[in-house]
Amino acid sequence: MTTSIPLPLTQFVVKMHSRCDLACDHCYVYEHADSSWRSRPKVIADGILAKAAERIGEHAAAHRLPAVRVVLHGGEPLLAGPDRLRRAAEALRAALPPGCALDLRIHTNGVLLNRDFCALFAEQEIKVGISLDGDKAANDRHRRFADGRSSHPQVLRAVALLNEPGYRHLFAGLLCTMDVRNDPVAVYRALAELRPPAVDFLLPHATWDEPPGRPAELGATPYADWLLTVHGLWDADGRPFAVRTFESVHRTLRGFSSLTESLGLEPSDLAVLETDGTFEQADSLKTAYDGAPATGMNVFAHSLDDLARHPGIAARQSGLAGLSEACRACSVVRSCGGGLYAHRYRSDDGGGSFDHPSVYCGDLMTFIKGIAGSGSSGDGVPAQPAGVPGAPGVRGVRGVPGGPSPEAEPLLPGALAPSQLDELARGYGSAETVAALGRSQLALTRAMLAAAWDASGQGRAEAWTLLAELDTAAPAAVDAVLGHPYARAWAARRLAGDLQAGLGPLAALAAAAAVRAGRGDAVAVPVRGGWLHLPTLGRIAVPDGEAVVTGRAGGLAVRASDGTVRTDLDEPLRRVRLAGGWTVALEDADPLRDCHDHPVADHLSESELLDWTGALREAWELLGRDLPGYAEGIRAGLTTVTPLRPGPTGRDVSSAARQAYGAVGIARPATAPTLALLLAHEFQHVKLGAVLDLTDLYDRADPTLYFAPWRPDPRPLEGLLQGTYAHLAVTEYWGTRTLAYDGLPGTAADRAREQFALWRRYTAEAVERLATSGALTGTGLRFADGMRATVAPWLDLSLPAAAEQAADRVRRERAGV
């Protein structure tokens, strides 16, 4: 009988080279208990890479994975050379099924990083993580060449290269292994000066057999004290970069999922492929004993389903049940999670086992309690019972009727660094910044769902309980479903007093999460109108009544009210794969998608789907060419395009719904350039809505109506602000097209110049109207300054007199002059 898979594997470490050009004395590969590296090939063979890509692709297809992460690793992976790295990237990307995105990264010491490698990584979309332990003194303590030379200058050159504008998008962050003998202030300042998008502070690998160093003069919990010092500096600086360790504690203290295997109860979904084609468990196990990571499996003889059933991997997926008795009884277990699995090993307990607390137990307790007692909540959401996906006590949320007053604290005060808010004020938004907005919106969705469920008398308790359980056991499945743009549309309606919005959508969310988790959980979902809709997945035609949805490995089973059982979706969610390997969903079935200002289109026919696919692909290419400063953020945050019904003849229709982060509604226009413009315009509204959920840019009690230069009717201040922000992208769109047509005649060139002349003046006037309104907060004035700085250079661009005159005619006509 086949054993079920505890959880599909979604993260893979591929060892490209098994040797290293440094001799770091704290390295778990060469300096700890496991010595298997000595017998392995130095470089992974192309045949092994091809088979690994095939295995990952078939696993992703079987489990309908929306994305997989692959880390090219070592030893030192750059020693494998650019050609082999390129072949690895191409093989992995080609093997994945449609709709499954590849998050491809490389972890390197940076010594060999140069422009040729960076050009390759830009071509293949490979993010780069760099190992660096702090300033020169801290880094030289461990990270040296075999002859004792410092590696610090070479690593700084690598980071400087990644910080160049052309390569900054490749920079994934820094990995810093702690040494409590290093000054935490000096380490933090040295790393912060490098402007990393993220830093991972890693505890040095240790076990009860080989405990970590604890200098007597540093007290009983030196690692906690070190981390708390860094946390205080990071918090005081406005959290200028992501730190998974800190953010995971903030999240788990409030019942959310952890972001790292070393904390929390989330199951591990990682596997390692060595250069000889053998599968191993997490590399950290090399610190336990010789052969600890071994599975006895290899890429040619075993599938990833086989690997996922391995007892060692299953043990790292068993959550609370897999912890020692002492850990299960601990007050901070849901944040600590027993610590990293490898750090629990002890050999003197009758044969050796991991059934112990972490060797860092005291430090983890002090660290977690230090953050919990600091008043630095990190997300502004009230504390809640662990494992509940939201905040059941929340009665009002910003932007929702009954929400906080304008003077209330922002929902997530630490979600954006000041520099990121300034970046957004300019109209743009890097991938990291837009991802931060997405995280804040996911937290808001959770809070609103919890508040709506609580206000509804806590009906459908079985669905809510399942969501809570899956949030601990399969957090990625819950995050994927709650991240769907229309997941909170139901909650918004309930909180607004719409009692016609029953609890069926909540059950559908739980069912979709159960299907994604594939554990065999079942949930009853009411069916109306002959369709059972599962958010992020699609819909099935079944009779009205109560259908029971069961998520199982590789699929689902639906028992309809008439007793029939269905195992396939009739209409899976349509996804369009765009250049660069990312996908966007065409949402034409979700019953809650009608929250846009315009009527939604019916389910797309096959020919309409093909038309949309071609138009989106062409539009995305145009955005990358004409609006690269906006395209990066669009790629990071736009997940869904919802087709709308066409408007009156000659009028393009588009919309962004405030309670549908990540989605834009558009009636497909006649040309791809217009579609590109509408995508950029509407995603500006999406970004600004998320910013307004975080902080107040204006006095929400201001009753004054303001005229926007482009429309005849006065509007509340937020309407003017939204329009101005959206038209930053419109102005740049026409500006870049004007530059492209520089000196060229023709109708298209004339139209671009006329539109640019019109919108740069409209937008500049609107910015000044906002700035002088007297209704902006201090942050709002700073935001207006950012918009002004973006428009100013466009005003200096010289245009033909005919273009300016044509723009004047339009302005007079719209003003009724």
PDB file of C-alpha atoms in Angstrom, residues 641-802:
ATOM      1  CA  VAL A 641      -6.341  40.286 -14.177  1.00  0.00           C
ATOM      2  CA  THR A 642     -10.126  40.170 -14.080  1.00  0.00           C
ATOM      3  CA  PRO A 643     -11.829  40.663 -17.458  1.00  0.00           C
ATOM      4  CA  LEU A 644     -14.544  43.337 -17.373  1.00  0.00           C
ATOM      5  CA  ARG A 645     -17.389  43.961 -19.786  1.00  0.00           C
ATOM      6  CA  PRO A 646     -16.628  46.462 -22.533  1.00  0.00           C
ATOM      7  CA  GLY A 647     -17.650  50.053 -21.906  1.00  0.00           C
ATOM      8  CA  PRO A 648     -19.330  52.436 -24.338  1.00  0.00           C
ATOM      9  CA  THR A 649     -17.823  52.497 -27.798  1.00  0.00           C
ATOM     10  CA  GLY A 650     -14.465  54.246 -27.807  1.00  0.00           C
ATOM     11  CA  ARG A 651     -14.049  54.143 -24.039  1.00  0.00           C
ATOM     12  CA  ASP A 652     -11.468  51.971 -22.313  1.00  0.00           C
ATOM     13  CA  VAL A 653     -12.629  50.458 -19.021  1.00  0.00           C
ATOM     14  CA  SER A 654     -10.406  49.493 -16.102  1.00  0.00           C
ATOM     15  CA  SER A 655     -10.677  49.335 -12.321  1.00  0.00           C
ATOM     16  CA  ALA A 656      -8.833  48.452  -9.113  1.00  0.00           C
ATOM     17  CA  ALA A 657     -10.852  47.366  -6.081  1.00  0.00           C
ATOM     18  CA  ARG A 658      -9.578  48.516  -2.691  1.00  0.00           C
ATOM     19  CA  GLN A 659     -10.380  45.160  -1.080  1.00  0.00           C
ATOM     20  CA  ALA A 660      -8.741  43.092  -3.825  1.00  0.00           C
ATOM     21  CA  TYR A 661      -4.998  43.662  -3.492  1.00  0.00           C
ATOM     22  CA  GLY A 662      -3.065  42.193  -6.405  1.00  0.00           C
ATOM     23  CA  ALA A 663      -5.921  42.327  -8.927  1.00  0.00           C
ATOM     24  CA  VAL A 664      -6.883  44.773 -11.651  1.00  0.00           C
ATOM     25  CA  GLY A 665     -10.066  44.671 -13.694  1.00  0.00           C
ATOM     26  CA  ILE A 666      -9.830  45.519 -17.387  1.00  0.00           C
ATOM     27  CA  ALA A 667     -12.050  45.244 -20.437  1.00  0.00           C
ATOM     28  CA  ARG A 668      -9.580  44.066 -23.073  1.00  0.00           C
ATOM     29  CA  PRO A 669      -8.774  47.099 -25.232  1.00  0.00           C
ATOM     30  CA  ALA A 670      -8.167  47.100 -28.957  1.00  0.00           C
ATOM     31  CA  THR A 671      -4.373  47.345 -28.752  1.00  0.00           C
ATOM     32  CA  ALA A 672      -1.612  45.926 -26.573  1.00  0.00           C
ATOM     33  CA  PRO A 673      -0.054  49.362 -25.885  1.00  0.00           C
ATOM     34  CA  THR A 674      -3.356  50.504 -24.387  1.00  0.00           C
ATOM     35  CA  LEU A 675      -3.483  47.360 -22.276  1.00  0.00           C
ATOM     36  CA  ALA A 676       0.048  48.073 -21.032  1.00  0.00           C
ATOM     37  CA  LEU A 677      -1.011  51.599 -20.069  1.00  0.00           C
ATOM     38  CA  LEU A 678      -4.125  50.359 -18.254  1.00  0.00           C
ATOM     39  CA  LEU A 679      -2.139  47.735 -16.326  1.00  0.00           C
ATOM     40  CA  ALA A 680       0.346  50.339 -15.119  1.00  0.00           C
ATOM     41  CA  HIS A 681      -2.389  52.882 -14.330  1.00  0.00           C
ATOM     42  CA  GLU A 682      -4.488  50.458 -12.274  1.00  0.00           C
ATOM     43  CA  PHE A 683      -1.584  48.912 -10.416  1.00  0.00           C
ATOM     44  CA  GLN A 684      -0.761  52.403  -9.153  1.00  0.00           C
ATOM     45  CA  HIS A 685      -4.163  52.361  -7.445  1.00  0.00           C
ATOM     46  CA  VAL A 686      -3.370  48.922  -6.014  1.00  0.00           C
ATOM     47  CA  LYS A 687      -0.105  50.138  -4.493  1.00  0.00           C
ATOM     48  CA  LEU A 688      -1.539  53.353  -3.115  1.00  0.00           C
ATOM     49  CA  GLY A 689      -4.473  51.532  -1.546  1.00  0.00           C
ATOM     50  CA  ALA A 690      -2.006  49.306   0.297  1.00  0.00           C
ATOM     51  CA  VAL A 691      -0.027  52.346   1.462  1.00  0.00           C
ATOM     52  CA  LEU A 692      -3.215  53.978   2.761  1.00  0.00           C
ATOM     53  CA  ASP A 693      -3.941  50.827   4.761  1.00  0.00           C
ATOM     54  CA  LEU A 694      -0.597  51.318   6.483  1.00  0.00           C
ATOM     55  CA  THR A 695      -0.462  55.023   7.185  1.00  0.00           C
ATOM     56  CA  ASP A 696      -2.510  58.220   6.908  1.00  0.00           C
ATOM     57  CA  LEU A 697      -1.438  60.549   4.118  1.00  0.00           C
ATOM     58  CA  TYR A 698      -4.349  62.964   4.648  1.00  0.00           C
ATOM     59  CA  ASP A 699      -7.003  63.956   7.146  1.00  0.00           C
ATOM     60  CA  ARG A 700      -9.770  61.417   6.627  1.00  0.00           C
ATOM     61  CA  ALA A 701     -12.268  63.754   8.297  1.00  0.00           C
ATOM     62  CA  ASP A 702     -11.701  66.516   5.709  1.00  0.00           C
ATOM     63  CA  PRO A 703     -15.119  67.172   4.069  1.00  0.00           C
ATOM     64  CA  THR A 704     -13.784  69.381   1.252  1.00  0.00           C
ATOM     65  CA  LEU A 705     -14.240  68.344  -2.367  1.00  0.00           C
ATOM     66  CA  TYR A 706     -11.380  69.009  -4.788  1.00  0.00           C
ATOM     67  CA  PHE A 707     -11.292  69.367  -8.560  1.00  0.00           C
ATOM     68  CA  ALA A 708      -8.913  67.130 -10.462  1.00  0.00           C
ATOM     69  CA  PRO A 709      -7.572  68.851 -13.598  1.00  0.00           C
ATOM     70  CA  TRP A 710      -8.750  65.992 -15.816  1.00  0.00           C
ATOM     71  CA  ARG A 711     -12.394  65.734 -14.738  1.00  0.00           C
ATOM     72  CA  PRO A 712     -15.297  68.168 -14.314  1.00  0.00           C
ATOM     73  CA  ASP A 713     -16.687  66.926 -10.979  1.00  0.00           C
ATOM     74  CA  PRO A 714     -15.146  67.658  -7.569  1.00  0.00           C
ATOM     75  CA  ARG A 715     -14.027  64.662  -5.515  1.00  0.00           C
ATOM     76  CA  PRO A 716     -12.928  63.861  -1.943  1.00  0.00           C
ATOM     77  CA  LEU A 717      -9.213  64.258  -1.346  1.00  0.00           C
ATOM     78  CA  GLU A 718      -8.515  60.537  -1.674  1.00  0.00           C
ATOM     79  CA  GLY A 719      -9.986  60.620  -5.187  1.00  0.00           C
ATOM     80  CA  LEU A 720      -7.590  63.398  -6.164  1.00  0.00           C
ATOM     81  CA  LEU A 721      -4.685  61.579  -4.523  1.00  0.00           C
ATOM     82  CA  GLN A 722      -5.497  58.296  -6.247  1.00  0.00           C
ATOM     83  CA  GLY A 723      -5.839  59.924  -9.642  1.00  0.00           C
ATOM     84  CA  THR A 724      -2.608  61.882  -9.281  1.00  0.00           C
ATOM     85  CA  TYR A 725      -0.648  58.823  -8.256  1.00  0.00           C
ATOM     86  CA  ALA A 726      -2.027  56.745 -11.129  1.00  0.00           C
ATOM     87  CA  HIS A 727      -1.165  59.474 -13.610  1.00  0.00           C
ATOM     88  CA  LEU A 728       2.500  59.430 -12.620  1.00  0.00           C
ATOM     89  CA  ALA A 729       2.675  56.163 -14.580  1.00  0.00           C
ATOM     90  CA  VAL A 730       0.532  57.608 -17.389  1.00  0.00           C
ATOM     91  CA  THR A 731       2.870  60.589 -17.702  1.00  0.00           C
ATOM     92  CA  GLU A 732       5.965  58.393 -17.831  1.00  0.00           C
ATOM     93  CA  TYR A 733       4.328  56.054 -20.327  1.00  0.00           C
ATOM     94  CA  TRP A 734       3.710  58.863 -22.788  1.00  0.00           C
ATOM     95  CA  GLY A 735       7.073  60.427 -21.953  1.00  0.00           C
ATOM     96  CA  THR A 736       9.028  57.324 -22.840  1.00  0.00           C
ATOM     97  CA  ARG A 737       7.055  56.882 -26.045  1.00  0.00           C
ATOM     98  CA  THR A 738       7.734  60.511 -26.916  1.00  0.00           C
ATOM     99  CA  LEU A 739      11.463  59.926 -26.478  1.00  0.00           C
ATOM    100  CA  ALA A 740      11.229  56.803 -28.617  1.00  0.00           C
ATOM    101  CA  TYR A 741       9.620  58.845 -31.409  1.00  0.00           C
ATOM    102  CA  ASP A 742      12.129  61.702 -31.064  1.00  0.00           C
ATOM    103  CA  GLY A 743      12.433  63.427 -34.433  1.00  0.00           C
ATOM    104  CA  LEU A 744      10.100  61.008 -36.199  1.00  0.00           C
ATOM    105  CA  PRO A 745       6.933  62.097 -38.038  1.00  0.00           C
ATOM    106  CA  GLY A 746       3.621  60.281 -38.110  1.00  0.00           C
ATOM    107  CA  THR A 747       0.275  59.983 -36.364  1.00  0.00           C
ATOM    108  CA  ALA A 748       1.558  57.716 -33.582  1.00  0.00           C
ATOM    109  CA  ALA A 749       4.430  60.093 -32.804  1.00  0.00           C
ATOM    110  CA  ASP A 750       2.124  63.120 -32.799  1.00  0.00           C
ATOM    111  CA  ARG A 751      -0.351  61.412 -30.482  1.00  0.00           C
ATOM    112  CA  ALA A 752       2.393  60.436 -28.040  1.00  0.00           C
ATOM    113  CA  ARG A 753       3.670  64.038 -27.884  1.00  0.00           C
ATOM    114  CA  GLU A 754       0.179  65.464 -27.433  1.00  0.00           C
ATOM    115  CA  GLN A 755      -0.720  63.004 -24.686  1.00  0.00           C
ATOM    116  CA  PHE A 756       2.575  63.600 -22.930  1.00  0.00           C
ATOM    117  CA  ALA A 757       2.102  67.380 -23.067  1.00  0.00           C
ATOM    118  CA  LEU A 758      -1.378  66.966 -21.604  1.00  0.00           C
ATOM    119  CA  TRP A 759      -0.624  64.511 -18.793  1.00  0.00           C
ATOM    120  CA  ARG A 760       2.588  65.999 -17.531  1.00  0.00           C
ATOM    121  CA  ARG A 761       0.782  69.299 -16.931  1.00  0.00           C
ATOM    122  CA  TYR A 762      -2.319  67.651 -15.489  1.00  0.00           C
ATOM    123  CA  THR A 763      -0.235  65.602 -13.072  1.00  0.00           C
ATOM    124  CA  ALA A 764       1.995  68.481 -12.020  1.00  0.00           C
ATOM    125  CA  GLU A 765      -1.056  70.666 -11.318  1.00  0.00           C
ATOM    126  CA  ALA A 766      -2.689  67.891  -9.311  1.00  0.00           C
ATOM    127  CA  VAL A 767       0.418  67.421  -7.166  1.00  0.00           C
ATOM    128  CA  GLU A 768       0.443  71.113  -6.297  1.00  0.00           C
ATOM    129  CA  ARG A 769      -3.284  71.062  -5.547  1.00  0.00           C
ATOM    130  CA  LEU A 770      -2.681  68.228  -3.101  1.00  0.00           C
ATOM    131  CA  ALA A 771       0.340  69.889  -1.509  1.00  0.00           C
ATOM    132  CA  THR A 772      -1.517  73.163  -0.925  1.00  0.00           C
ATOM    133  CA  SER A 773      -4.795  71.580   0.227  1.00  0.00           C
ATOM    134  CA  GLY A 774      -3.899  71.867   3.906  1.00  0.00           C
ATOM    135  CA  ALA A 775      -5.342  68.370   4.400  1.00  0.00           C
ATOM    136  CA  LEU A 776      -2.166  66.289   3.986  1.00  0.00           C
ATOM    137  CA  THR A 777      -0.426  64.864   7.016  1.00  0.00           C
ATOM    138  CA  GLY A 778       3.344  65.264   7.428  1.00  0.00           C
ATOM    139  CA  THR A 779       3.802  61.912   5.756  1.00  0.00           C
ATOM    140  CA  GLY A 780       1.380  62.999   3.040  1.00  0.00           C
ATOM    141  CA  LEU A 781       3.409  66.142   2.331  1.00  0.00           C
ATOM    142  CA  ARG A 782       6.531  64.011   2.059  1.00  0.00           C
ATOM    143  CA  PHE A 783       4.633  61.739  -0.324  1.00  0.00           C
ATOM    144  CA  ALA A 784       3.616  64.745  -2.428  1.00  0.00           C
ATOM    145  CA  ASP A 785       7.255  65.835  -2.553  1.00  0.00           C
ATOM    146  CA  GLY A 786       8.118  62.439  -4.005  1.00  0.00           C
ATOM    147  CA  MET A 787       5.474  62.739  -6.704  1.00  0.00           C
ATOM    148  CA  ARG A 788       6.662  66.269  -7.498  1.00  0.00           C
ATOM    149  CA  ALA A 789      10.241  65.021  -7.899  1.00  0.00           C
ATOM    150  CA  THR A 790       9.098  62.443 -10.451  1.00  0.00           C
ATOM    151  CA  VAL A 791       7.071  64.870 -12.544  1.00  0.00           C
ATOM    152  CA  ALA A 792       9.615  67.723 -12.520  1.00  0.00           C
ATOM    153  CA  PRO A 793      12.103  66.303 -15.076  1.00  0.00           C
ATOM    154  CA  TRP A 794       9.288  65.585 -17.525  1.00  0.00           C
ATOM    155  CA  LEU A 795       8.249  69.261 -17.407  1.00  0.00           C
ATOM    156  CA  ASP A 796      11.690  70.265 -18.644  1.00  0.00           C
ATOM    157  CA  LEU A 797      11.474  68.170 -21.788  1.00  0.00           C
ATOM    158  CA  SER A 798      11.019  70.330 -24.888  1.00  0.00           C
ATOM    159  CA  LEU A 799       8.058  69.515 -27.167  1.00  0.00           C
ATOM    160  CA  PRO A 800       6.928  70.837 -30.555  1.00  0.00           C
ATOM    161  CA  ALA A 801       4.543  73.779 -30.374  1.00  0.00           C
ATOM    162  CA  ALA A 802       1.867  71.739 -32.152  1.00  0.00           C
TER     163      ALA A 802
END
